[in-house]
Structure formats: structure tokens, C-alpha cells
Coordinates of C-alpha atoms and ligand atoms in Angstrom, one line a residue:
X46 CA 21.3 -12.4 -16.9
X47 CA 20.3 -10.9 -20.1
X48 CA 16.7 -9.8 -19.8
X49 CA 17.2 -6.4 -21.5
X50 CA 18.4 -8.0 -24.8
X51 CA 17.4 -5.8 -27.7
X52 CA 16.5 -2.9 -25.3
X53 CA 18.0 0.4 -26.3
X54 CA 18.9 2.7 -23.4
X55 CA 20.2 6.3 -23.6
X56 CA 22.0 7.3 -20.5
X57 CA 22.0 11.1 -20.2
X58 CA 25.0 12.2 -17.9
X59 CA 24.6 15.7 -16.7
X60 CA 26.7 17.9 -14.6
X61 CA 26.9 16.4 -11.1
X62 CA 30.1 15.5 -9.3
X63 CA 28.8 11.8 -9.3
X64 CA 29.1 11.7 -13.1
X65 CA 32.3 9.6 -12.4
X66 CA 29.9 6.8 -11.5
X67 CA 28.3 6.9 -15.1
X68 CA 30.6 4.2 -16.6
X69 CA 29.6 1.9 -13.8
X70 CA 26.1 2.5 -14.6
X71 CA 26.7 1.8 -18.4
X72 CA 28.3 -1.5 -17.2
X73 CA 25.6 -2.7 -15.1
X74 CA 23.1 -2.1 -17.8
X75 CA 25.2 -4.0 -20.1
X76 CA 25.2 -6.9 -17.6
X77 CA 21.5 -7.1 -18.5
X78 CA 22.5 -7.2 -22.3
X79 CA 21.0 -3.7 -22.8
X80 CA 22.5 -1.7 -25.9
X81 CA 23.7 1.6 -24.4
X82 CA 24.4 5.0 -25.9
X83 CA 25.5 8.1 -23.8
X84 CA 24.4 11.7 -24.2
X85 CA 26.8 14.0 -22.2
X86 CA 25.7 17.5 -21.3
X87 CA 27.9 20.6 -21.2
X88 CA 28.0 20.2 -17.3
X89 CA 28.5 16.4 -17.5
X90 CA 31.6 17.0 -19.7
X91 CA 33.1 19.1 -16.8
X92 CA 33.1 16.0 -14.6
X93 CA 33.9 13.1 -17.0
X94 CA 35.4 12.8 -20.5
X95 CA 33.5 11.4 -23.5
X96 CA 36.5 9.1 -24.0
X97 CA 36.0 6.7 -21.1
X98 CA 32.1 6.5 -21.7
X99 CA 32.8 5.8 -25.4
X100 CA 35.2 2.9 -24.5
X101 CA 32.8 1.5 -22.1
X102 CA 29.6 1.9 -24.0
X103 CA 31.3 0.8 -27.3
X104 CA 29.4 3.5 -28.9
X105 CA 30.0 7.2 -29.9
X106 CA 29.2 9.6 -27.1
X107 CA 26.7 12.2 -28.2
X108 CA 26.9 15.8 -26.9
X109 CA 26.1 18.1 -29.7
X110 CA 22.6 19.2 -30.8
X111 CA 24.2 20.8 -33.9
X112 CA 25.8 17.7 -35.2
X113 CA 27.2 17.7 -38.8
X114 CA 27.4 13.9 -38.9
X115 CA 23.8 13.2 -38.3
X116 CA 21.4 12.4 -41.1
X117 CA 19.9 15.8 -42.0
X118 CA 21.5 17.1 -38.9
X119 CA 18.7 15.7 -36.8
X120 CA 20.6 13.7 -34.2
X121 CA 17.9 14.5 -31.6
X122 CA 15.2 12.8 -33.5
X123 CA 17.4 9.8 -34.4
X124 CA 18.2 9.2 -30.8
X125 CA 14.6 9.8 -29.7
X126 CA 13.4 7.1 -32.0
X127 CA 16.2 4.7 -31.1
X128 CA 15.6 4.7 -27.4
X129 CA 13.4 2.3 -25.5
X130 CA 14.2 4.1 -22.3
X131 CA 16.1 7.4 -21.4
X132 CA 17.9 7.3 -18.0
X133 CA 19.3 10.6 -16.8
X134 CA 22.0 9.5 -14.3
X135 CA 23.2 11.6 -12.7
X136 CA 20.5 14.1 -13.1
X137 CA 21.6 17.6 -12.2
X138 CA 19.1 20.1 -10.8
X139 CA 19.5 22.1 -14.0
X140 CA 18.7 19.2 -16.2
X141 CA 15.7 18.3 -14.2
X142 CA 14.4 21.7 -14.3
X143 CA 15.0 22.1 -18.1
X144 CA 13.1 18.8 -18.7
X145 CA 10.3 19.7 -16.4
X146 CA 9.5 22.8 -18.3
X147 CA 10.0 21.2 -21.7
X148 CA 13.1 23.1 -22.8
X149 CA 14.9 21.9 -25.8
X150 CA 18.2 23.9 -25.7
X151 CA 20.6 21.0 -25.7
X152 CA 20.8 17.6 -27.1
X153 CA 19.6 15.7 -24.0
X154 CA 16.5 17.9 -23.4
X155 CA 15.6 17.8 -27.1
X156 CA 15.9 14.0 -27.1
X157 CA 13.7 13.7 -24.0
X158 CA 11.1 16.2 -25.5
X159 CA 11.0 14.1 -28.9
X160 CA 10.8 10.7 -27.3
X161 CA 8.0 8.4 -26.3
X162 CA 10.6 6.2 -24.4
X163 CA 10.3 5.5 -20.6
X164 CA 12.1 8.2 -18.8
X165 CA 14.1 7.5 -15.6
X166 CA 15.6 10.2 -13.5
X167 CA 18.3 9.6 -10.9
X168 CA 18.9 12.9 -9.2
X169 CA 22.3 13.6 -7.6
X170 CA 23.0 16.9 -5.8
X171 CA 23.5 18.6 -2.4
X172 CA 20.7 17.7 0.0
X173 CA 19.5 21.4 0.2
X174 CA 19.2 21.6 -3.5
X175 CA 17.4 18.2 -3.5
X176 CA 15.0 19.4 -0.7
X177 CA 14.3 22.7 -2.2
X178 CA 10.7 23.4 -3.2
X179 CA 11.8 24.2 -6.7
X180 CA 13.4 20.9 -7.3
X181 CA 10.7 18.9 -5.5
X182 CA 8.1 20.8 -7.5
X183 CA 9.9 20.0 -10.9
X184 CA 10.2 16.3 -9.9
X185 CA 6.4 16.2 -9.3
X186 CA 5.8 17.6 -12.6
X187 CA 7.8 14.9 -14.2
X188 CA 6.1 12.1 -12.0
X189 CA 2.9 13.5 -13.4
X190 CA 4.1 12.7 -16.8
X191 CA 5.0 9.3 -15.5
X192 CA 8.7 9.7 -15.3
X193 CA 10.3 7.2 -13.0
X194 CA 12.4 8.9 -10.2
X195 CA 15.2 6.7 -8.9
X196 CA 15.5 7.9 -5.4
X197 CA 18.9 9.2 -4.3
X198 CA 20.6 7.6 -1.3
X199 CA 21.3 9.2 2.0
X200 CA 24.7 9.7 3.7
X201 CA 27.7 12.0 3.7
X202 CA 28.0 14.1 0.6
X203 CA 31.1 15.5 -1.1
X204 CA 30.2 18.8 0.1
X205 CA 30.2 17.6 3.7
X206 CA 26.5 17.8 4.2
X207 CA 24.8 14.7 5.6
X208 CA 21.4 13.7 4.2
X209 CA 19.6 12.7 0.9
X210 CA 21.0 13.5 -2.5
X211 CA 23.7 11.1 -3.2
X212 CA 23.3 9.2 -6.6
X213 CA 21.7 5.8 -6.1
X214 CA 24.0 3.0 -6.5
X215 CA 24.8 2.0 -10.1
X216 CA 23.6 -1.7 -9.6
X217 CA 20.4 -0.4 -8.0
X218 CA 19.8 2.1 -10.9
X219 CA 20.3 -0.7 -13.5
X220 CA 18.0 -3.0 -11.5
X221 CA 15.2 -0.4 -11.3
X222 CA 15.5 0.1 -15.0
X223 CA 15.5 -3.7 -15.5
X224 CA 12.4 -4.2 -13.4
X225 CA 10.3 -1.8 -15.4
X226 CA 10.9 -4.0 -18.5
X227 CA 9.9 -7.2 -16.8
X228 CA 6.7 -7.5 -19.0
X229 CA 3.6 -8.4 -17.2
X230 CA 0.1 -7.9 -18.5
X231 CA 0.0 -4.7 -16.2
X232 CA 2.9 -3.2 -18.0
X233 CA 2.0 0.1 -19.5
X234 CA -1.5 -0.1 -18.2
X235 CA -2.9 3.1 -16.6
X236 CA -4.3 2.4 -13.1
X237 CA -6.1 4.9 -10.9
X238 CA -6.2 3.8 -7.3
X239 CA -8.0 5.6 -4.4
X240 CA -7.0 4.9 -0.7
X241 CA -7.1 6.1 2.9
X242 CA -10.0 7.6 4.7
X243 CA -11.8 10.9 4.0
X244 CA -12.3 13.6 6.5
X245 CA -15.7 15.5 6.6
X246 CA -15.6 18.5 8.7
X247 CA -18.4 19.2 11.3
X248 CA -16.8 22.4 12.5
X249 CA -13.1 23.6 12.5
X250 CA -12.2 21.1 15.1
X251 CA -14.3 18.0 14.7
X252 CA -14.8 15.7 11.8
X253 CA -16.4 12.4 10.6
X254 CA -13.9 9.8 9.4
X255 CA -13.0 6.2 9.7
X256 CA -10.2 3.7 10.6
X257 CA -8.8 3.2 7.1
X258 CA -5.0 3.5 7.1
X259 CA -4.4 3.2 3.4
X260 CA -2.2 0.2 3.8
X261 CA -4.1 -2.1 1.5
X262 CA -4.4 0.4 -1.2
X263 CA -0.9 1.2 -1.0
X264 CA 0.2 -2.3 -1.4
X265 CA -1.9 -2.4 -4.6
X266 CA -0.1 0.7 -5.7
X267 CA 3.3 -0.8 -5.0
X268 CA 2.3 -4.1 -6.8
X269 CA 1.0 -2.4 -9.8
X270 CA 4.2 -0.2 -10.0
X271 CA 6.4 -3.4 -9.7
X272 CA 4.4 -4.9 -12.6
X273 CA 5.1 -1.9 -14.8
X274 CA 1.8 0.0 -14.6
X275 CA 1.4 3.8 -14.6
X276 CA -0.1 4.6 -11.5
X277 CA -2.2 7.6 -10.2
X278 CA -2.9 7.5 -6.5
X279 CA -5.5 9.6 -5.1
X280 CA -5.2 9.4 -1.3
X281 CA -6.9 10.8 1.7
X282 CA -5.8 10.4 5.3
X283 CA -3.2 7.6 5.6
X284 CA -0.7 6.2 8.0
X285 CA 1.5 4.6 5.4
X286 CA 4.3 5.8 3.1
X287 CA 3.6 7.0 -0.4
X288 CA 5.3 5.4 -3.4
X289 CA 7.4 8.1 -5.1
X290 CA 6.8 6.3 -8.5
X291 CA 3.1 6.9 -8.7
X292 CA 1.5 10.2 -9.5
X293 CA 0.3 11.1 -6.0
X294 CA -2.7 13.5 -5.3
X295 CA -3.8 14.4 -2.0
X296 CA -7.4 15.1 -0.9
X297 CA -9.2 15.7 2.3
X298 CA -12.9 15.1 2.0
X299 CA -15.2 12.9 -0.2
X300 CA -16.2 15.7 -2.5
X301 CA -12.5 16.4 -3.3
X302 CA -11.9 12.8 -3.8
X303 CA -14.7 12.7 -6.2
X304 CA -13.6 15.7 -8.2
X305 CA -9.9 14.4 -8.4
X306 CA -11.1 10.8 -9.5
X307 CA -13.2 12.5 -12.3
X308 CA -10.5 14.8 -13.3
X309 CA -8.1 12.0 -13.9
X310 CA -10.3 9.1 -15.0
X311 CA -10.1 9.7 -18.8
X312 CA -7.8 7.1 -20.6
X313 CA -7.4 5.0 -17.4
X314 CA -7.4 1.2 -18.1
X315 CA -8.2 0.2 -14.4
X316 CA -9.9 2.0 -11.5
X317 CA -9.4 0.6 -8.0
X318 CA -11.6 2.2 -5.5
X319 CA -9.9 1.2 -2.1
X320 CA -10.5 4.4 -0.2
X321 CA -12.8 4.3 2.7
X322 CA -14.9 7.4 1.5
X323 CA -17.3 8.6 4.0
X324 CA -20.8 7.8 2.9
X325 CA -22.0 11.0 4.6
X326 CA -21.0 14.5 5.5
X327 CA -22.4 17.2 7.6
X328 CA -25.2 19.1 5.8
X329 CA -24.1 22.4 7.4
X330 CA -20.4 22.6 8.3
X331 CA -19.9 25.2 11.0
X332 CA -17.4 28.0 10.5
X333 CA -17.0 28.3 14.3
X334 CA -16.6 25.6 16.9
X335 CA -19.9 24.3 18.2
X336 CA -20.1 25.3 21.7
X337 CA -20.8 22.6 24.4
X338 CA -23.9 23.9 26.1
X339 CA -24.6 20.5 27.8
X340 CA -27.7 20.0 25.6
X341 CA -28.3 17.1 23.1
X342 CA -27.0 18.1 19.5
X343 CA -28.7 16.8 16.3
X344 CA -26.3 16.7 13.4
X345 CA -27.9 16.4 10.0
X346 CA -25.9 14.2 7.7
X347 CA -26.3 14.2 3.9
X348 CA -25.1 11.3 1.6
X349 CA -22.0 12.0 -0.4
X350 CA -21.7 11.1 -4.1
X351 CA -21.0 7.5 -5.0
X352 CA -17.5 7.6 -6.7
X353 CA -17.3 4.0 -7.9
X354 CA -21.1 4.0 -9.1
X355 CA -20.5 7.2 -11.0
X356 CA -17.2 5.9 -12.6
X357 CA -19.0 2.6 -13.7
X358 CA -21.6 4.7 -15.4
X359 CA -19.1 6.5 -17.6
X360 CA -19.4 5.8 -21.3
X361 CA -15.8 4.8 -21.7
X362 CA -15.4 3.1 -18.3
X363 CA -12.2 1.5 -17.1
X364 CA -12.3 -2.0 -15.6
X365 CA -13.7 -1.2 -12.1
X366 CA -12.7 -2.9 -8.8
X367 CA -14.3 -1.6 -5.5
X368 CA -13.8 -2.7 -2.0
X369 CA -16.7 -3.5 0.4
X370 CA -16.1 -3.2 4.1
X371 CA -18.8 -5.0 5.8
X372 CA -19.6 -6.1 9.3
X373 CA -22.7 -8.2 8.8
X374 CA -24.5 -10.1 5.9
X375 CA -21.1 -9.7 4.2
X376 CA -21.6 -11.8 1.1
X377 CA -25.1 -10.7 0.4
X378 CA -24.2 -7.0 0.8
X379 CA -21.0 -7.4 -1.4
X380 CA -22.9 -9.1 -4.1
X381 CA -25.6 -6.2 -4.1
X382 CA -22.8 -3.7 -4.3
X383 CA -21.3 -5.5 -7.3
X384 CA -24.7 -5.6 -9.0
X385 CA -26.0 -2.1 -7.9
X386 CA -22.9 -0.2 -8.7
X387 CA -22.3 -2.0 -12.1
X388 CA -18.6 -2.7 -11.4
X389 CA -16.6 -5.6 -12.4
X390 CA -15.0 -6.8 -9.1
X391 CA -15.7 -6.3 -5.5
X392 CA -13.1 -7.2 -2.8
X393 CA -15.0 -8.1 0.3
X394 CA -13.4 -7.0 3.4
X395 CA -14.6 -8.4 6.8
X396 CA -14.0 -5.4 9.1
X397 CA -15.8 -6.9 12.0
X398 CA -12.7 -8.8 13.0
X399 CA -10.2 -6.5 14.7
X400 CA -7.2 -8.7 13.9
X401 CA -7.2 -7.8 10.2
X402 CA -8.7 -5.3 7.8
X403 CA -8.8 -1.7 8.9
X404 CA -5.5 -0.2 10.3
X405 CA -3.7 -3.5 10.5
X406 CA -0.9 -5.1 8.4
X407 CA -2.9 -8.2 7.5
X408 CA -6.0 -8.9 5.6
X409 CA -8.4 -11.6 4.5
X410 CA -10.7 -10.9 1.6
X411 CA -13.0 -12.4 -0.8
X412 CA -12.6 -11.7 -4.6
X413 CA -16.1 -11.4 -6.1
X414 CA -17.0 -11.0 -9.8
X415 CA -19.8 -12.1 -12.1
X416 CA -18.1 -15.6 -12.4
X417 CA -15.9 -15.8 -9.4
X418 CA -16.2 -16.0 -5.6
X419 CA -12.8 -16.8 -4.3
X420 CA -11.5 -16.3 -0.8
X421 CA -7.9 -15.1 -0.2
X422 CA -6.6 -16.5 3.0
X423 CA -5.4 -14.2 5.7
X424 CA -1.9 -13.0 4.9
X425 CA 0.1 -9.7 4.8
X426 CA -1.5 -6.9 2.9
X427 CA 1.4 -7.1 0.4
X428 CA 0.6 -10.8 -0.4
X429 CA -3.0 -10.2 -0.5
X430 CA -2.5 -7.4 -3.0
X431 CA -0.5 -9.7 -5.1
X432 CA -3.0 -12.4 -5.1
X433 CA -5.9 -9.9 -5.9
X434 CA -4.0 -8.7 -8.9
X435 CA -3.0 -12.2 -10.1
X436 CA -6.7 -13.1 -10.1
X437 CA -7.8 -10.0 -11.7
X438 CA -5.1 -10.1 -14.4
X439 CA -6.2 -13.8 -15.2
X440 CA -9.9 -12.8 -15.5
X441 CA -9.7 -9.5 -17.2
X442 CA -6.4 -8.9 -19.0
Ligands
FMN742 C1 32.2 21.4 -8.5 C2 30.7 21.4 -8.9 C3 30.0 20.4 -8.5 C4 28.7 20.3 -8.8 N1 27.8 19.2 -8.5 C5 26.5 19.3 -8.8 C6 25.7 18.1 -8.4 O1 26.2 17.1 -7.8 N2 24.4 18.2 -8.8 C7 23.8 19.4 -9.5 O2 22.6 19.2 -9.7 N3 24.6 20.2 -9.8 C8 25.9 20.2 -9.6 N4 26.7 21.4 -10.0 C9 26.1 22.5 -10.8 C10 25.9 22.0 -12.2 O3 27.1 21.4 -12.6 C11 25.4 23.1 -13.0 O4 24.1 23.5 -12.6 C12 25.4 22.8 -14.5 O5 25.0 24.0 -15.2 C13 24.6 21.7 -14.9 O6 24.7 21.5 -16.3 P1 23.8 20.3 -17.1 O7 22.4 20.1 -16.2 O8 23.6 20.9 -18.3 O9 24.6 19.1 -17.0 C14 28.1 21.4 -9.6 C15 28.9 22.5 -10.0 C16 30.2 22.4 -9.6 C17 31.0 23.7 -10.0

């Protein structure tokens, strides 16, 4: 297999006990025919010597920011320009923190700061260190900058603790890097996806919401990420697992979803509005629980802002895909939605059938655009997501 031919990958080896696995990572990337150079941090050099990495990578191992041999002494710029990807594996807590705050006090952090290359981070550390708020916060900062985190594995650690924090397997690390380079028309595209349901408070106890689970949207997130897109996921109430490779932003109600979409929409190539946003919210949310005095209660609802319609009105609008959950006059309602909101694609979702659609693992939808009216047969949400994006790519990219 040689699908990373001509790809230049820098492996940053930092100070984790699992640095002994770095030569194997170099090997596995070479199996894909990648050209590999290694930067060894001061901490990394405590665990592995440059000699073994040098022999295996068949390149000089770099460790010194102040390098007499570099052209004009600027080794960090030379390496930053050389790299198509920088993979930090193992990534120590210290190196992750340095990079998250933009430090440039050693060769590796300076190269990362000076490079536009894809950044992969494979953390390896004690589970308490990995779970700490500080480390998780720093990883979130890096995910926001579209770094790709290669999740550590779980199991017995060298320190005796059992849990998450072991460096991912070298073959899995190499595969995840490789997958990012399988070029599709979505590779490098910025995609903003909303998903899940919103929760509109009536009082501190009660709320208006709906049955959306977020599963359909999450499969779109997963498929976009697998295709190399840079995904921002704005999610409400969901019963599914987030993808750690997207920039995930949590909201509760429709107004918050509107605000977060508008905060993040600039420079997005594609907007997929899959969230089931409540059309209405209570006019006067009560601060105290409404007492049950056995009399009828009239609740005044006001319409929420229409996120999809407002994104479609933007001067520099992304390509917009909306979802229409309908129970009757489905095609007519969906076509109206396509026209009235001014969006490019509507995915019509028949939610009158309890066997698929809301809160299930399967779906059956219709892809509607100006030129297309294509039914996607009932299947798993994963397969439906792939089909939706396949048709979308053919029509728009
Ligand atoms: C025996 C030993 C094992 C260590 N293992 C790890 C580890 O697995 N992960 C980690 O983040 N730090 C670990 N550390 C701490 C780092 O090596 C230390 O923070 C160092 O400054 C990291 O330097 P660097 O990020 O520049 O490579 C270890 C320290 C010692 C003494």
C-alpha cells in the first residue's frame, strides 16, 4: 500500500514513557510510503535515543531549535514548510499544553506554530493526567483549531492505573493519518452541522422539546470527518456519542443555537441544518415552578428565529442543506421550504412512521434540490448519511 507517496510527515516524539513505540509509528507510516522526519523533544530524548529513530526514519533526527547546520539557522521554518502533516506521538501533557497556548520555546512547538500542515495529536499519559480539566481544556482548544486528536486507548498503564491514556496502537495511528489524506471533494472543506433537539424552558422544571436524537446529524458529522472535512458540530439535546474530531459546541435552546451558528458561520463552505430546532418558545419563561391549581393554563408561545433562512440570506452564504421533518403533505411542504428559505437542498424526512426517522437507527429520506427529487431507500442512518453526501458532492462540489 503506498497512498502517502510524496507526503511529508513530521513525527514529534515528546516525553512520555510510550516514546519507545515511536520507531514502530515511523515504520507504519513508511508502510504507506510517507517520507518521515522526526523531531525529538528534550523530554522525548529521556525515553528514546535519536540513534534508533535516525536509523529507522532514514533521516536526521531534529531536536535543537538553535541549529548551526540549518540554512540561516532557521530549522523550524524549514521543517514547517516541508511538512504536509505533523503528528505528535506520543504527545505529552506538557507538549500539548505548550502547543495549545502557542508557545515556541523548543523546536517542535516552533515548527507547529509556523506550519499550516495538518496537525495530529496522539496523547499518552497517566489516566488522571489525561482526564484532568486542564488537559481536556487544552485538547478542546486544539480541536477548535482543527487539530485531529488520535484518542488514547484504555487498559492497564505502566504506572498501574487502569483506564484511558495509553498511546493508541502505532498501526491505528498511521491508519488515521492515512485516512485524512484520502482525498475526496470534501477534504479540507469547512462544514458546520447542527443536530439534536433544542429545549425551551417553560419554568425551571418544564420545557418544550421534541424526539430528535441527533443520530442522523451525527452520522453526517462522522461521514464528513472520514472524508477529510473540517467539521464544527453545534448540538442540542442528543442521545448519541460526539465525534472527538469535530469542533463540538453545546447549546440548550433555539436562541443559543442561532447565536452559535451565526458566531461560527463565516468562512464555512457548507451548512447542514439537521437539528430539530423548536419553532416556538414560551413568551414568558417563569422563574418559579408554575403551581398546579387545577385550572386551565394558557401558555403563550412566540416563534423562534429561523436559523436556516437567516443563513441563506447571508451575503457570503455557504451551500445550505436543511432537513424538513413532515407528517403530512410532505413533498409539497418540503418544496415550499426549499423555495421559501432559499436553501440549496432539503432532505425530506417522513416522521409520521414510527419505524424510522426520529429517535431510531434507520431513516428513509428524499433529497430535494432545484434539479433533483431523489428518494434514498430505508437504511441505517450511517448509510443514508453517506448517500446524502454522495448525491450532494455530485451536484455541488
Ligand atoms: C518516568 C517518567 C515517565 C513519564 N511519562 C509521561 C507520560 O507518559 N506522559 C506525559 O505526558 N508525561 C510523562 N512524564 C512527564 C514528562 O516527561 C515531562 O512533563 C516532560 O517535561 C515532558 O517534556 P516534553 O513535553 O518537552 O517532551 C513522565 C516523566 C517521568 C519521569
